[in-house]
Tab-separated table of C-alpha atoms in Angstrom:
chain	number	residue	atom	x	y	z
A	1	UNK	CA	5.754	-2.000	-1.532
A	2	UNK	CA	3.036	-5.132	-2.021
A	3	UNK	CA	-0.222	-4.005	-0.430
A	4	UNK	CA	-3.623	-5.742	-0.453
A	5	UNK	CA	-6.255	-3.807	0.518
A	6	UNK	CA	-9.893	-4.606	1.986
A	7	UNK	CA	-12.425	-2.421	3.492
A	8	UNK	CA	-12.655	-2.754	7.297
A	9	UNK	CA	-16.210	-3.183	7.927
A	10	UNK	CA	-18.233	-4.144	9.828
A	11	UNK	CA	-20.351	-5.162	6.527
A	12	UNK	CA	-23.612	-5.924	7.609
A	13	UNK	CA	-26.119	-8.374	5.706
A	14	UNK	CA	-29.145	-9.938	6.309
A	15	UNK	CA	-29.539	-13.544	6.830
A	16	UNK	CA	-30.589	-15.183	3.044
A	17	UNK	CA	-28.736	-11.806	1.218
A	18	UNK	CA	-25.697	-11.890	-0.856
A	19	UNK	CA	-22.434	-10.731	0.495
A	20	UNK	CA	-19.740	-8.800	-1.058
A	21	UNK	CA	-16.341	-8.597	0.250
A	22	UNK	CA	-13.596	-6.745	-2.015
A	23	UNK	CA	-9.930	-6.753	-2.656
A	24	UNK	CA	-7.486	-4.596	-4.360
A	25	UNK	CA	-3.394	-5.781	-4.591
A	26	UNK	CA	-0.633	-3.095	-5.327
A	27	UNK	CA	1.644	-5.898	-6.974
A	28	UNK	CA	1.150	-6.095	-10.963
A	29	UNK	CA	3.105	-9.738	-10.941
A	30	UNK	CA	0.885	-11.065	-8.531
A	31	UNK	CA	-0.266	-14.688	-9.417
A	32	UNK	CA	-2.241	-16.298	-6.698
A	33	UNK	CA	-5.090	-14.912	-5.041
A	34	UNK	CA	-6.637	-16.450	-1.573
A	35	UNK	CA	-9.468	-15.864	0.550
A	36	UNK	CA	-9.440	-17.319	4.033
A	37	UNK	CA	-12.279	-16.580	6.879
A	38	UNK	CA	-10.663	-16.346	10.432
A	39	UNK	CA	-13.356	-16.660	12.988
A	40	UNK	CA	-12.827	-14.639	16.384
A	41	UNK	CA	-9.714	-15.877	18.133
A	42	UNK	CA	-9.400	-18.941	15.636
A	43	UNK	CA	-7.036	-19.825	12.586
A	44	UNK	CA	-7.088	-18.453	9.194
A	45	UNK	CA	-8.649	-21.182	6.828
A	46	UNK	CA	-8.366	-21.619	3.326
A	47	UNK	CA	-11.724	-21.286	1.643
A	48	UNK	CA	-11.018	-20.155	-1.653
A	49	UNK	CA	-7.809	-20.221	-4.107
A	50	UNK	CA	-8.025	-18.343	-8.083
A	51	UNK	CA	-5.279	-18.123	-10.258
A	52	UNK	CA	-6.668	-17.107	-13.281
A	53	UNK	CA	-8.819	-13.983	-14.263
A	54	UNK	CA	-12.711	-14.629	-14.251
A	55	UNK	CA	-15.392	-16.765	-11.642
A	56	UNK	CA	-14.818	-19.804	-9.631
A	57	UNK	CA	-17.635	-21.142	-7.651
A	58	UNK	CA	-17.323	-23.168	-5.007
A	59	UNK	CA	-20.661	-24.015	-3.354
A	60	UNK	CA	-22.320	-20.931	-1.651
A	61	UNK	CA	-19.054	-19.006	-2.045
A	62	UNK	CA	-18.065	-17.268	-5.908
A	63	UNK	CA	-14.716	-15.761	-6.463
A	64	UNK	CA	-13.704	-13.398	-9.049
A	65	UNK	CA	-10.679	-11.956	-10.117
A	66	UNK	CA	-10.038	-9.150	-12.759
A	67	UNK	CA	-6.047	-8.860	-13.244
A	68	UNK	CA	-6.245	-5.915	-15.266
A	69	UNK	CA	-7.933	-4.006	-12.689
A	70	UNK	CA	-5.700	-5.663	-9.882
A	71	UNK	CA	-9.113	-6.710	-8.275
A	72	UNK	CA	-10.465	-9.798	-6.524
A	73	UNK	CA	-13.924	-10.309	-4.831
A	74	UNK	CA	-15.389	-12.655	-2.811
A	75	UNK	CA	-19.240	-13.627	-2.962
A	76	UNK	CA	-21.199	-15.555	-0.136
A	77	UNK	CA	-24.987	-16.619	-1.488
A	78	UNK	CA	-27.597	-17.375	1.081
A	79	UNK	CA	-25.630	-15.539	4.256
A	80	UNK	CA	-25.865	-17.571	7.050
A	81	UNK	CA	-25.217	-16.256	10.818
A	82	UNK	CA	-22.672	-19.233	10.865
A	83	UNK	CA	-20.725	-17.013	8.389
A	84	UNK	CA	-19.873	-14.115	10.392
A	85	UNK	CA	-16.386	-13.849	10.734
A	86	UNK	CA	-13.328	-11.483	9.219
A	87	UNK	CA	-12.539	-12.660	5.656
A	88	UNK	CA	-8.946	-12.171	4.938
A	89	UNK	CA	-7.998	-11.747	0.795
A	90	UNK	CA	-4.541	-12.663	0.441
A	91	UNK	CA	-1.873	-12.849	-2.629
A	92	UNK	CA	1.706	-13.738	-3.607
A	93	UNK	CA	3.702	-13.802	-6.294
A	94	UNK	CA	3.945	-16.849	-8.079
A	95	UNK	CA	3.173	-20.463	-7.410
A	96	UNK	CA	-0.215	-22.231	-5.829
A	97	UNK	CA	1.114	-22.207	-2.331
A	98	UNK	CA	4.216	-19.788	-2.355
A	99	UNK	CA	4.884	-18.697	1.493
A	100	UNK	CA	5.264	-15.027	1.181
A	101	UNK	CA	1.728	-14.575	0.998
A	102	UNK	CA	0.765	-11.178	1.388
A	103	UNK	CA	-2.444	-10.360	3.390
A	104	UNK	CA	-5.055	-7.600	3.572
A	105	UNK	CA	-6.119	-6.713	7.196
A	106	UNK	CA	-9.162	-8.464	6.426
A	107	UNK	CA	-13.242	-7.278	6.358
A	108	UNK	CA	-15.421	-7.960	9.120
A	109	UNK	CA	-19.089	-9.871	8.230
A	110	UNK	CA	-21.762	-9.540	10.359
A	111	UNK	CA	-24.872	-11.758	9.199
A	112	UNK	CA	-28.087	-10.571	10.597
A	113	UNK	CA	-30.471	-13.264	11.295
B	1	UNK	CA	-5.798	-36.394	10.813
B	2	UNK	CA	-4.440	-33.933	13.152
B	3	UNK	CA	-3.913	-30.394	11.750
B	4	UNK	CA	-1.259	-28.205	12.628
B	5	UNK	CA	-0.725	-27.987	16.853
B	6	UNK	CA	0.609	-24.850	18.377
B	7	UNK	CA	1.219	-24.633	21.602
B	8	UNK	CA	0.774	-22.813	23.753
B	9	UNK	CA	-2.375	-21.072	22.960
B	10	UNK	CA	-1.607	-18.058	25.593
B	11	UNK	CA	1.538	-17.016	26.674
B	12	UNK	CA	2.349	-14.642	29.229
B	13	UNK	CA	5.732	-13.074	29.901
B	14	UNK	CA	7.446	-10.217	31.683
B	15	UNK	CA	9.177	-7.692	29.571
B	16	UNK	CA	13.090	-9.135	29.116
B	17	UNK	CA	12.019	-12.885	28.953
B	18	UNK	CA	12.379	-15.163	26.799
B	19	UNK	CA	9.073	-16.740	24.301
B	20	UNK	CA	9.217	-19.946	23.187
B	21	UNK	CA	6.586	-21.104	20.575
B	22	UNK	CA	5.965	-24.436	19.139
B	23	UNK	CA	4.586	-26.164	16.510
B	24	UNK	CA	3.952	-29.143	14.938
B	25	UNK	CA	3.008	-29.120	10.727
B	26	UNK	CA	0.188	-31.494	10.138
B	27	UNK	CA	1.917	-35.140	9.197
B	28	UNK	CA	2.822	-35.137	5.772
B	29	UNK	CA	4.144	-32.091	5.985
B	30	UNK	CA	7.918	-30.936	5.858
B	31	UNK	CA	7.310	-27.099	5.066
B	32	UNK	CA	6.636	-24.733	8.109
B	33	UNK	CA	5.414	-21.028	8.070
B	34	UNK	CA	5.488	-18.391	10.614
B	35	UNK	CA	3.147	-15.415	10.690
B	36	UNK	CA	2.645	-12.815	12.787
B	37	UNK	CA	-0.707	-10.809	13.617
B	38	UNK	CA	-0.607	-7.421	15.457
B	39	UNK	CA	-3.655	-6.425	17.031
B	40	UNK	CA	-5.688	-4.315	13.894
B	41	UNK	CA	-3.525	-4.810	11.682
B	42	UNK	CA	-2.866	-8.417	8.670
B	43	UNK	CA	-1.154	-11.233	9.239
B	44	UNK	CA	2.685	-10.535	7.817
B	45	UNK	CA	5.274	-13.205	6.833
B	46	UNK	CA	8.184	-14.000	9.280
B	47	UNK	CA	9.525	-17.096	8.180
B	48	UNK	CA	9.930	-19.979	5.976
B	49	UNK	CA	11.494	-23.388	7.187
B	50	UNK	CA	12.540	-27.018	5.924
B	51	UNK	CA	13.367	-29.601	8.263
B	52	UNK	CA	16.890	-28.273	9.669
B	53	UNK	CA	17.242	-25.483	7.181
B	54	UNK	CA	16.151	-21.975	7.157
B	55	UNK	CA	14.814	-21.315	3.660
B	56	UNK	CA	13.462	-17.118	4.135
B	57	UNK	CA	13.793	-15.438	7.212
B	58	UNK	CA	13.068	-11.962	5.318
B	59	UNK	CA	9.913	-11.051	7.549
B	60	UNK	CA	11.744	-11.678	10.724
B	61	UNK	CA	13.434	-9.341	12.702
B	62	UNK	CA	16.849	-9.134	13.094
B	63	UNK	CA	17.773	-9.420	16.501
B	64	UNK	CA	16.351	-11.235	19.465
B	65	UNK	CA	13.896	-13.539	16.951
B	66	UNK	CA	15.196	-16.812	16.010
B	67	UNK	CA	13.317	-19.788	14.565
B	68	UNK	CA	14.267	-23.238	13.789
B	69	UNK	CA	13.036	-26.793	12.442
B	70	UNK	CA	15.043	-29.847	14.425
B	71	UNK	CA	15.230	-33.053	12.138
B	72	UNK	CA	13.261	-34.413	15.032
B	73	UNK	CA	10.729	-32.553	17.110
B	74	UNK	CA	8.580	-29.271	16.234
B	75	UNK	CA	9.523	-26.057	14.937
B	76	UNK	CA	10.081	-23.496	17.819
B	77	UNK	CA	9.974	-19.717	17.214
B	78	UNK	CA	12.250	-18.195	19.727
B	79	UNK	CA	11.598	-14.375	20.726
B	80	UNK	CA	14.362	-13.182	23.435
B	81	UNK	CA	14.105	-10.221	25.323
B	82	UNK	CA	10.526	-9.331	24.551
B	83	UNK	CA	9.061	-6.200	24.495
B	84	UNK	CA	5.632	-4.982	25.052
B	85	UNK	CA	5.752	-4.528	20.981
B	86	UNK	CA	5.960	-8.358	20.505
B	87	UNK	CA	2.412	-8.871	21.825
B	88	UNK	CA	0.629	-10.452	19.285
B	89	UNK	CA	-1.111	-13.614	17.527
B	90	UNK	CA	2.039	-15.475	16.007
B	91	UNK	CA	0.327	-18.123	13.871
B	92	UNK	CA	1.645	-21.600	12.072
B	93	UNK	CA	1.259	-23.225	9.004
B	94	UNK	CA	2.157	-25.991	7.177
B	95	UNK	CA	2.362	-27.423	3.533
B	96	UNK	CA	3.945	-30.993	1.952
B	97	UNK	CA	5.434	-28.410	-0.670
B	98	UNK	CA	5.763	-25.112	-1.885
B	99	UNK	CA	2.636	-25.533	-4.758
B	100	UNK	CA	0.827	-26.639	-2.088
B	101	UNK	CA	-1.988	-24.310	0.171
B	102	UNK	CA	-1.025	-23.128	3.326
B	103	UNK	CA	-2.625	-24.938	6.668
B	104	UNK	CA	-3.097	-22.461	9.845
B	105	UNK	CA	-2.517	-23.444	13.636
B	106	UNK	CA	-4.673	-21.995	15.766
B	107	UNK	CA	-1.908	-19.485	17.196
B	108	UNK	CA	-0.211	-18.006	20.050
B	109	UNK	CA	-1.410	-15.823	21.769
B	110	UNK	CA	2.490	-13.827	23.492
B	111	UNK	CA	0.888	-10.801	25.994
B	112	UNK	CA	3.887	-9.112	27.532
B	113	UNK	CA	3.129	-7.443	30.482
């Protein structure tokens, strides 16, 4: 059975720190790897997509993804309060946008001005 | 540029009644996505839908959930009969293809009382 896993939280970080957020998958064949931040009683949105093993930085925001070790993080520089929000890791099989995307129940951020 | 519309955002109903959820992909868009998200737990796949064809229905349960995707008009998700086990976030997206990343409405909200 395809699993992603994240840590519940709450994770707690002061304003200005670096935050951490982790992600383990279950499914070897797993291609595409997503990180979307869901603010309370909003829509999941899209704030980073990595495909291959390694960093990609996208402005304040770094993923990472080690295949070998079935493991994708996601880094937030300079934590803002605006930040706070559940950050969902999700991946699927194949393809940039393929619909059976498989989601973790997600971590909660707290950022601590 | 409007982004994907769900409505309604809450819906009440009595145990035994019928849901009825809409949605309209962002223009441009031809490829719907439903998701469902239990309270606590990560959004899971339901279905997958081109204009007036069912592509994967896999996540969906087999009786009293039906879904389609009219050549004209939005997509509707139709629950039958609910139960107090339907309540939940049952969220939207849309893509102009399968390569392409997924675009979230911001949800229904179904309480069955």
């Amino acid at each position: 059975q395809k699993e992603v896993e994240q840590n519940s939280g709450p994770l707690s970080v002061p304003e200005g720190a670096i935050a951490s957020l982790n992600c383990t998958y279950s499914d070897r064949v797993s291609q595409s790897f997503f990180w979307y931040r869901q603010y309370s009683g909003k829509s999941p949105e899209l704030i980073m997509s990595i495909y291959s093993n390694g960093d990609k930085e996208d402005g304040r925001f770094t993923a990472q993804l080690n295949k070998a070790s079935q493991y994708v993080s996601l880094l937030i520089r300079d934590s803002q309060p605006s930040d706070s929000a559940t950050y969902l890791c999700a991946v699927n099989r194949g393809g940039a946008g393929s619909y059976q995307l498989t989601f973790g129940k997600g971590t909660k951020l707290s950022v601590i001005p | 540029n409007a982004g994907v519309m769900q409505n309604p955002r809450h819906l009440v109903r009595r145990r035994g009644q019928e849901a009825r959820l809409r949605c309209s992909p962002m223009k441009g868009h031809s490829h719907v996505y439903w998701y469902r998200q239990l309270p606590e737990e990560g959004l899971k796949f339901m279905v997958y839908l081109q204009k007036e064809n069912i592509i994967d229905e896999s996540g969906m349960p087999k009786e009293r959930f039906s879904a389609e995707f009219p050549k004209e008009g939005p997509s509707i998700l139709r629950i039958q009969q609910v139960v107090r086990g339907d309540s939940a976030a049952y969220f939207c997206a849309s893509s102009p293809g399968m390569d392409s990343p997924l675009h979230f409405g911001n949800g229904t909200r179904l309480t069955v009382t």
